[in-house]
PDB file of C-alpha atoms in Angstrom:
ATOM      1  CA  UNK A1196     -51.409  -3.604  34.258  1.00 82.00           C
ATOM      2  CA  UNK A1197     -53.915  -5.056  36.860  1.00 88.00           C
ATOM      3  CA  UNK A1198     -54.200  -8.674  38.112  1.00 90.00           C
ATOM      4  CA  UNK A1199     -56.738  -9.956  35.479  1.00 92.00           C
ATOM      5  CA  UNK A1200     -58.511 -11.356  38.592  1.00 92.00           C
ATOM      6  CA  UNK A1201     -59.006  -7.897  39.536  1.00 91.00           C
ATOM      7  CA  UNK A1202     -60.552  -6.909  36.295  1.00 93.00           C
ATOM      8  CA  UNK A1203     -62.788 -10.019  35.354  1.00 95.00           C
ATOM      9  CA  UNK A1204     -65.888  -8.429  37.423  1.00 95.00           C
ATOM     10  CA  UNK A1205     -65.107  -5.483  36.143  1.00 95.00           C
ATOM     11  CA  UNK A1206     -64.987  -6.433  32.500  1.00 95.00           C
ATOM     12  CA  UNK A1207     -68.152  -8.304  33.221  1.00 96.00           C
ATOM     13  CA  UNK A1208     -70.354  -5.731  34.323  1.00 96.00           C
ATOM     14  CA  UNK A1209     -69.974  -4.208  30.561  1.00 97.00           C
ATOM     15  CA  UNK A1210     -69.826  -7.595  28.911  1.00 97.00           C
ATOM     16  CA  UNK A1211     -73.181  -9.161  30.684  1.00 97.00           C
ATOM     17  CA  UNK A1212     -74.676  -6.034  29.204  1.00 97.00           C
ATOM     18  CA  UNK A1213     -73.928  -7.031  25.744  1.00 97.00           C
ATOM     19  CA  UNK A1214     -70.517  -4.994  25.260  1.00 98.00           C
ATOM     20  CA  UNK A1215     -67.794  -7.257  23.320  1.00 98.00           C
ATOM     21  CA  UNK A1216     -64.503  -6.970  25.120  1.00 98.00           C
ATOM     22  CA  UNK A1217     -61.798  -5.385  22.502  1.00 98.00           C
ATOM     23  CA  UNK A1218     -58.739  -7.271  23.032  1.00 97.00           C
ATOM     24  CA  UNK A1219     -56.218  -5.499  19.975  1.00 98.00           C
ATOM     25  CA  UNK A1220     -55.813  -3.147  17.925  1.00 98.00           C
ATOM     26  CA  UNK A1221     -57.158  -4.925  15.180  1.00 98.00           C
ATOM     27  CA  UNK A1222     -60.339  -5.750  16.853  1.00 98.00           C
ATOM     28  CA  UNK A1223     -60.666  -2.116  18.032  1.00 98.00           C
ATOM     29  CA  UNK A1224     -60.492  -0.956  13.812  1.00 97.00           C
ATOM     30  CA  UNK A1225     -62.492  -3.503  12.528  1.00 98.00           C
ATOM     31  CA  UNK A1226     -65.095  -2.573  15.378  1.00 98.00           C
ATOM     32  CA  UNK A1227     -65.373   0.789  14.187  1.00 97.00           C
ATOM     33  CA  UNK A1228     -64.799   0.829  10.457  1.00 96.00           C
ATOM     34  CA  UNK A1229     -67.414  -1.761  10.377  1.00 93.00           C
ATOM     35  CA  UNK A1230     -69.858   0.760  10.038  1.00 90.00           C
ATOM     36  CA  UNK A1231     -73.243   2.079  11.314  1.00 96.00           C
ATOM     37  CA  UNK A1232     -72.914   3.289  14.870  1.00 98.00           C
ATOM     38  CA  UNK A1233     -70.562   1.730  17.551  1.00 98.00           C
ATOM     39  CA  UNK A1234     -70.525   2.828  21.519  1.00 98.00           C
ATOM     40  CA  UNK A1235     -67.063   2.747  22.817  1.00 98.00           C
ATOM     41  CA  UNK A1236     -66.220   2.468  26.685  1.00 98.00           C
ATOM     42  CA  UNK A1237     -63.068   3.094  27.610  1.00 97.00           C
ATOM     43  CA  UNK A1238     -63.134   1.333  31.115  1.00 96.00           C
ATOM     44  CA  UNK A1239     -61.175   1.871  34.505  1.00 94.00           C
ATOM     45  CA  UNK A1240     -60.825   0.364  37.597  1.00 91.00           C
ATOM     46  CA  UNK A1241     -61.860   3.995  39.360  1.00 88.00           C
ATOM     47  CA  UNK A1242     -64.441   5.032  41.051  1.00 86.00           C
ATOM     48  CA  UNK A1243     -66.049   6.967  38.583  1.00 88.00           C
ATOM     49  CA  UNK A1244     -66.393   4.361  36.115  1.00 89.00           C
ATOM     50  CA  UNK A1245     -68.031   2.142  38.596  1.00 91.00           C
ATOM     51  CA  UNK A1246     -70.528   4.385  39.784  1.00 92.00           C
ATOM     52  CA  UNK A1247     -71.297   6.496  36.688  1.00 95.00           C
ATOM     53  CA  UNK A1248     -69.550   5.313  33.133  1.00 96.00           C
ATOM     54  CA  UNK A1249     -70.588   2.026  33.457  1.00 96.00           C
ATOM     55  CA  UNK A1250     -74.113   1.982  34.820  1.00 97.00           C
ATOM     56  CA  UNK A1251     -74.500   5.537  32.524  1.00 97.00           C
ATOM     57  CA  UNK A1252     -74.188   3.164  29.513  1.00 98.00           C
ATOM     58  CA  UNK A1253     -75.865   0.414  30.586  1.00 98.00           C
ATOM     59  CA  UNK A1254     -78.754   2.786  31.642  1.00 97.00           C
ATOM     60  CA  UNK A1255     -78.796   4.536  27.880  1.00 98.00           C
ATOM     61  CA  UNK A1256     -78.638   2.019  25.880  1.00 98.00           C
ATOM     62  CA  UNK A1257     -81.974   0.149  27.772  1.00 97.00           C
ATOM     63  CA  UNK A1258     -83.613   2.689  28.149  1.00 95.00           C
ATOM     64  CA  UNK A1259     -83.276   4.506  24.367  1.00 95.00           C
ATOM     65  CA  UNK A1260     -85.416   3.543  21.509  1.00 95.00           C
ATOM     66  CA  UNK A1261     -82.592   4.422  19.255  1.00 96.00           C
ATOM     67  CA  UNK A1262     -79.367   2.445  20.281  1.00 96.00           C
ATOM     68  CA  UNK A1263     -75.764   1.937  18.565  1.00 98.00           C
ATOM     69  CA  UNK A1264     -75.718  -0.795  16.463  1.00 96.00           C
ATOM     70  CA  UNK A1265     -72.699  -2.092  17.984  1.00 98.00           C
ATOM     71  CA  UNK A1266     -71.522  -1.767  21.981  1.00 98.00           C
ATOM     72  CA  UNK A1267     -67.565  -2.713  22.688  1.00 98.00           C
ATOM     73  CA  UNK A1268     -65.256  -1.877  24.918  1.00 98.00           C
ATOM     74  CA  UNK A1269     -61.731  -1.539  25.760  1.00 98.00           C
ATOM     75  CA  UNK A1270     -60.018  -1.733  29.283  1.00 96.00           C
ATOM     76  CA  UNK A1271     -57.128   1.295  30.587  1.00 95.00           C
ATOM     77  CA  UNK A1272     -53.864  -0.353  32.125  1.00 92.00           C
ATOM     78  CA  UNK A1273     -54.882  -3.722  30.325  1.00 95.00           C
ATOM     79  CA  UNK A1274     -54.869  -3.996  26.544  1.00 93.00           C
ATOM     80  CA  UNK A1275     -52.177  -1.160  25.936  1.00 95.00           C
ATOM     81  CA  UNK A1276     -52.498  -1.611  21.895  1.00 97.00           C
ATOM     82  CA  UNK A1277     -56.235  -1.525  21.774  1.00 98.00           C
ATOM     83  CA  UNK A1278     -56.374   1.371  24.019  1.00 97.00           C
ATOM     84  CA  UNK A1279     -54.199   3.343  21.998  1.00 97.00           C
ATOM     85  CA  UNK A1280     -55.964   2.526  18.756  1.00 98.00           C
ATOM     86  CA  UNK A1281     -59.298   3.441  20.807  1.00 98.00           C
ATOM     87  CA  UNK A1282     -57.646   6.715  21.442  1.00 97.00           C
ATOM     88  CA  UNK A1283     -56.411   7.140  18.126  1.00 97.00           C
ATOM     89  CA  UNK A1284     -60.058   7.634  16.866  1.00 98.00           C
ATOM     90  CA  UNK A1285     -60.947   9.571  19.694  1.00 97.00           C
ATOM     91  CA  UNK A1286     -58.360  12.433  18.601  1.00 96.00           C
ATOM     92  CA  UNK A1287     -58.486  15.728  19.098  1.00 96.00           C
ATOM     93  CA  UNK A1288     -59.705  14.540  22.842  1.00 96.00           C
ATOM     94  CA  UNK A1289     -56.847  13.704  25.031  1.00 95.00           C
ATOM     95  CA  UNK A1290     -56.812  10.127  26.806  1.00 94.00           C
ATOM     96  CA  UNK A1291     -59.020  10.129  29.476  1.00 92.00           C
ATOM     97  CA  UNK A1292     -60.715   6.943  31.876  1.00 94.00           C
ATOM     98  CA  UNK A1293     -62.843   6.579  31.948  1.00 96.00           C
ATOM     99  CA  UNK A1294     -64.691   7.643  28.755  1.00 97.00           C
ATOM    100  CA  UNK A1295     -67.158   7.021  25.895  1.00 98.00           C
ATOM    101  CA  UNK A1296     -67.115   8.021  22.371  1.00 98.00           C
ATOM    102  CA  UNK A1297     -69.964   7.274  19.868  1.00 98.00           C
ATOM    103  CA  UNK A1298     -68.851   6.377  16.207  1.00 98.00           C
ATOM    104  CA  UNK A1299     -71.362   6.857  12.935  1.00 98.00           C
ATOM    105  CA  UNK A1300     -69.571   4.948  10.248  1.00 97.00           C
ATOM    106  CA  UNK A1301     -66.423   5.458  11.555  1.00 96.00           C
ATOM    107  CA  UNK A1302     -66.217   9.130  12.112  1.00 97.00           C
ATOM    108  CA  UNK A1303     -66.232  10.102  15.766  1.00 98.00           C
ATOM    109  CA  UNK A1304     -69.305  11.912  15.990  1.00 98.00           C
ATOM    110  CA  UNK A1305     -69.848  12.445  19.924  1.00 98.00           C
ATOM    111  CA  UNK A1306     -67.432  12.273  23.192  1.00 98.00           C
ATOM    112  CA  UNK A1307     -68.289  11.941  26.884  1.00 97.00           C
ATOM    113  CA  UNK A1308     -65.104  12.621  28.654  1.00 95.00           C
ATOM    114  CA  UNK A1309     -63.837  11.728  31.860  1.00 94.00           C
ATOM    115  CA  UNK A1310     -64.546  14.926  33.440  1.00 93.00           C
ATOM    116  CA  UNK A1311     -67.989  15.065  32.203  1.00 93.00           C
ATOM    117  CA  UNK A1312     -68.645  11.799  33.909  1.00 94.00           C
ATOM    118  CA  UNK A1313     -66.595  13.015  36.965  1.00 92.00           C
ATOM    119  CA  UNK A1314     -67.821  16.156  37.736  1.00 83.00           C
ATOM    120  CA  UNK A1315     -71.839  14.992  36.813  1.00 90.00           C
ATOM    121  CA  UNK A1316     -75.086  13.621  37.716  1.00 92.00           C
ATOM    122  CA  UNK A1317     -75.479   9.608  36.922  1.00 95.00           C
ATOM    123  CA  UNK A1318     -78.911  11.104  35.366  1.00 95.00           C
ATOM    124  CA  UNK A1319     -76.612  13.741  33.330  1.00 96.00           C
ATOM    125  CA  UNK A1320     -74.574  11.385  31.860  1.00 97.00           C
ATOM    126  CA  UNK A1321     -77.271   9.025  30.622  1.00 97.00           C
ATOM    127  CA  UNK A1322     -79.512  12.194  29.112  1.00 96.00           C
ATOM    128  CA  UNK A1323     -75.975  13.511  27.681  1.00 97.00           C
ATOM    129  CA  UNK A1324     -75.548   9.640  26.279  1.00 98.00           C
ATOM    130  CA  UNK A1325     -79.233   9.456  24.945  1.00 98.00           C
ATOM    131  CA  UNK A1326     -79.109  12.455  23.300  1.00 97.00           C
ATOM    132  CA  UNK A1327     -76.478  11.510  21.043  1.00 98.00           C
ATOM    133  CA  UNK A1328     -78.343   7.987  20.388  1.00 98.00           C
ATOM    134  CA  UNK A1329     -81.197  10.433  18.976  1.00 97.00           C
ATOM    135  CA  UNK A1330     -78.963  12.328  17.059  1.00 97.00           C
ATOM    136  CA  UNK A1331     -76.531  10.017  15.518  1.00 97.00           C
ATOM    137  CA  UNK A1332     -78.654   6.027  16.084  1.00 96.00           C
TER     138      UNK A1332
END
C-alpha cells in the first residue's frame, strides 16, 4: 500500500478524464455486469503507466468515435479486494500493472497487457486500444 497522498494525482489523472475510481469488489462486479461495454485500467504508480497506460486511454477514448460506454478504474497496491475481483475477470491473463481490459456485457472481450504497454509505442497502444473500440463499442 502507498501513502494515499502519493496516489491522489495519480488517481486523478484517470478520474479528471471521466474514469470512476473502483473502490471494492462490489463496485468492480456491478461495473462490469452492468452491461454494454466497460474500459478497465488497472493503474500503477510505475513508469509505464504514467507515460503510456494512462495517457494511451485517455488518448483512445477522445479521439474514437466509438467509445466504451462505461470508463473505471482500479488502483495496484491500493484497493487489494477490487483488484483481485478486476483480475478475476481478466482470467486466463495473469496480473499484470499496469493493464487494460475491455468488457462487452460482461465477457472479457479484449486485453492490453503490461508488456504490450511496456515494450510499445504510446501511438501503438492507442491504435491497439481503438481498434478494439471499433470492434467491440
Amino acid at each position: 500500500m502507498y501513502p494515499e497522498y502519493m496516489v491522489a494525482p495519480i488517481r486523478e489523472d484517470l478520474t479528471s478524464a471521466g474514469f470512476e475510481q473502483l473502490m471494492t469488489a462490489e463496485e468492480v462486479e456491478q461495473a462490469i455486469k452492468a452491461g454494454g461495454t466497460v474500459l478497465l485500467a488497472v493503474n500503477s504508480v510505475c513508469g509505464c503507466a504514467a507515460s503510456k497506460a494512462r495517457p494511451a486511454v485517455k488518448m483512445a477514448v477522445a479521439a474514437s468515435d466509438k467509445k466504451p460506454t462505461k470508463l473505471v478504474t482500479v488502483f495496484a497496491g491500493m484497493e487489494q479486494d477490487a483488484v483481485a475481483k478486476a483480475r478475476e475477470f481478466m482470467l486466463p491473463y495473469p496480473p499484470s500493472s499496469p493493464s487494460i481490459a475491455l468488457f462487452k456485457d460482461g465477457e472479457l472481450v479484449h486485453m492490453v497487457e503490461r508488456y504490450h504497454i511496456e515494450g510499445n509505442d504510446l501511438n501503438r497502444v492507442v491504435d491497439n486500444l481503438q481498434g478494439a473500440f471499433e470492434a467491440y463499442c
